[in-house]
PDB file of C-alpha atoms in Angstrom:
ATOM      1  CA  UNK A   1     101.844 107.775 103.857  1.00  0.00           C
ATOM      2  CA  UNK A   2     100.033 104.828 102.327  1.00  0.00           C
ATOM      3  CA  UNK A   3      96.844 105.334 100.390  1.00  0.00           C
ATOM      4  CA  UNK A   4      93.801 103.087 100.790  1.00  0.00           C
ATOM      5  CA  UNK A   5      94.731 100.810  97.858  1.00  0.00           C
ATOM      6  CA  UNK A   6      98.308 100.288  99.097  1.00  0.00           C
ATOM      7  CA  UNK A   7      97.053  99.496 102.582  1.00  0.00           C
ATOM      8  CA  UNK A   8      94.539  97.005 101.170  1.00  0.00           C
ATOM      9  CA  UNK A   9      97.266  95.307  99.118  1.00  0.00           C
ATOM     10  CA  UNK A  10      99.513  95.039 102.179  1.00  0.00           C
ATOM     11  CA  UNK A  11      96.715  93.466 104.252  1.00  0.00           C
ATOM     12  CA  UNK A  12      95.973  90.996 101.441  1.00  0.00           C
ATOM     13  CA  UNK A  13      99.664  90.104 101.245  1.00  0.00           C
ATOM     14  CA  UNK A  14      99.778  89.608 105.008  1.00  0.00           C
ATOM     15  CA  UNK A  15      96.733  87.338 104.853  1.00  0.00           C
ATOM     16  CA  UNK A  16      98.358  85.300 102.087  1.00  0.00           C
ATOM     17  CA  UNK A  17     101.587  84.970 104.076  1.00  0.00           C
ATOM     18  CA  UNK A  18      99.638  83.881 107.152  1.00  0.00           C
ATOM     19  CA  UNK A  19      97.827  81.225 105.109  1.00  0.00           C
ATOM     20  CA  UNK A  20     101.153  79.955 103.745  1.00  0.00           C
ATOM     21  CA  UNK A  21     102.595  79.907 107.264  1.00  0.00           C
ATOM     22  CA  UNK A  22      99.597  77.936 108.539  1.00  0.00           C
ATOM     23  CA  UNK A  23      99.991  75.361 105.763  1.00  0.00           C
ATOM     24  CA  UNK A  24     103.731  75.053 106.447  1.00  0.00           C
ATOM     25  CA  UNK A  25     103.111  74.511 110.154  1.00  0.00           C
ATOM     26  CA  UNK A  26     100.517  71.861 109.384  1.00  0.00           C
ATOM     27  CA  UNK A  27     103.023  70.028 107.189  1.00  0.00           C
ATOM     28  CA  UNK A  28     105.870  70.326 109.692  1.00  0.00           C
ATOM     29  CA  UNK A  29     104.325  70.509 113.160  1.00  0.00           C
ATOM     30  CA  UNK A  30     101.571  68.534 114.830  1.00  0.00           C
ATOM     31  CA  UNK A  31      99.858  69.558 118.018  1.00  0.00           C
ATOM     32  CA  UNK A  32      98.274  67.508 120.771  1.00  0.00           C
ATOM     33  CA  UNK A  33      96.090  69.125 123.433  1.00  0.00           C
ATOM     34  CA  UNK A  34      96.541  67.868 126.998  1.00  0.00           C
ATOM     35  CA  UNK A  35      93.262  66.230 127.985  1.00  0.00           C
ATOM     36  CA  UNK A  36      93.510  67.228 131.662  1.00  0.00           C
ATOM     37  CA  UNK A  37      94.585  70.832 131.026  1.00  0.00           C
ATOM     38  CA  UNK A  38      93.475  72.145 127.647  1.00  0.00           C
ATOM     39  CA  UNK A  39      95.737  75.183 128.046  1.00  0.00           C
ATOM     40  CA  UNK A  40      98.698  72.878 127.471  1.00  0.00           C
ATOM     41  CA  UNK A  41      99.466  71.967 123.873  1.00  0.00           C
ATOM     42  CA  UNK A  42     102.313  69.622 122.978  1.00  0.00           C
ATOM     43  CA  UNK A  43     104.000  70.463 119.679  1.00  0.00           C
ATOM     44  CA  UNK A  44     106.065  67.861 117.842  1.00  0.00           C
ATOM     45  CA  UNK A  45     107.594  67.665 114.416  1.00  0.00           C
ATOM     46  CA  UNK A  46     105.819  65.570 111.827  1.00  0.00           C
ATOM     47  CA  UNK A  47     107.859  63.088 109.823  1.00  0.00           C
ATOM     48  CA  UNK A  48     108.066  65.714 107.098  1.00  0.00           C
ATOM     49  CA  UNK A  49     109.173  68.274 109.690  1.00  0.00           C
ATOM     50  CA  UNK A  50     111.909  65.966 110.969  1.00  0.00           C
ATOM     51  CA  UNK A  51     113.145  65.367 107.422  1.00  0.00           C
ATOM     52  CA  UNK A  52     113.122  69.115 106.744  1.00  0.00           C
ATOM     53  CA  UNK A  53     115.191  69.788 109.862  1.00  0.00           C
ATOM     54  CA  UNK A  54     117.648  67.040 108.924  1.00  0.00           C
ATOM     55  CA  UNK A  55     118.015  68.448 105.378  1.00  0.00           C
ATOM     56  CA  UNK A  56     118.564  71.915 106.828  1.00  0.00           C
ATOM     57  CA  UNK A  57     121.229  70.657 109.234  1.00  0.00           C
ATOM     58  CA  UNK A  58     123.038  68.834 106.422  1.00  0.00           C
ATOM     59  CA  UNK A  59     122.877  71.957 104.242  1.00  0.00           C
ATOM     60  CA  UNK A  60     124.250  74.171 107.022  1.00  0.00           C
ATOM     61  CA  UNK A  61     127.046  71.678 107.664  1.00  0.00           C
ATOM     62  CA  UNK A  62     127.890  71.561 103.958  1.00  0.00           C
ATOM     63  CA  UNK A  63     127.841  75.346 103.764  1.00  0.00           C
ATOM     64  CA  UNK A  64     130.179  75.606 106.738  1.00  0.00           C
ATOM     65  CA  UNK A  65     132.619  73.148 105.162  1.00  0.00           C
ATOM     66  CA  UNK A  66     132.645  75.169 101.952  1.00  0.00           C
ATOM     67  CA  UNK A  67     132.854  78.509 103.699  1.00  0.00           C
ATOM     68  CA  UNK A  68     135.795  80.553 102.460  1.00  0.00           C
ATOM     69  CA  UNK A  69     136.068  82.702 105.563  1.00  0.00           C
ATOM     70  CA  UNK A  70     138.001  85.697 104.310  1.00  0.00           C
ATOM     71  CA  UNK A  71     136.245  86.209 100.979  1.00  0.00           C
ATOM     72  CA  UNK A  72     132.728  85.168 101.998  1.00  0.00           C
ATOM     73  CA  UNK A  73     132.842  87.065 105.287  1.00  0.00           C
ATOM     74  CA  UNK A  74     133.909  90.236 103.488  1.00  0.00           C
ATOM     75  CA  UNK A  75     131.128  89.751 100.943  1.00  0.00           C
ATOM     76  CA  UNK A  76     128.582  89.121 103.706  1.00  0.00           C
ATOM     77  CA  UNK A  77     129.728  92.226 105.586  1.00  0.00           C
ATOM     78  CA  UNK A  78     129.223  94.369 102.476  1.00  0.00           C
ATOM     79  CA  UNK A  79     125.773  92.896 101.920  1.00  0.00           C
ATOM     80  CA  UNK A  80     124.780  93.581 105.521  1.00  0.00           C
ATOM     81  CA  UNK A  81     126.023  97.166 105.224  1.00  0.00           C
ATOM     82  CA  UNK A  82     124.029  97.633 102.014  1.00  0.00           C
ATOM     83  CA  UNK A  83     120.887  96.202 103.642  1.00  0.00           C
ATOM     84  CA  UNK A  84     121.365  98.444 106.666  1.00  0.00           C
ATOM     85  CA  UNK A  85     121.632 101.489 104.437  1.00  0.00           C
ATOM     86  CA  UNK A  86     118.526 100.480 102.517  1.00  0.00           C
ATOM     87  CA  UNK A  87     116.589  99.932 105.744  1.00  0.00           C
ATOM     88  CA  UNK A  88     117.719 103.328 107.031  1.00  0.00           C
ATOM     89  CA  UNK A  89     116.341 104.929 103.855  1.00  0.00           C
ATOM     90  CA  UNK A  90     113.010 103.136 104.265  1.00  0.00           C
ATOM     91  CA  UNK A  91     112.637 104.125 107.891  1.00  0.00           C
TER      92      UNK A  91
END
């Protein structure tokens, strides 16, 4: 069970992550509220967001081209198994 200090540290970390997430969204996503129905908000990518998506797509495509299926898939499977075991220990 977590003590008070550990709980406080976790909440501070969560707040920091939320602030980072908010800044990232502001850089990547812009919102526009519908003037006739304020419950409707239109989200679009900013120019920076579009460039980020394009870079990500190019990186994924490059990774897929360089993917050595047998070796990398075996390595990935082992890593997933290790992570699963570690998560089981935590829970």
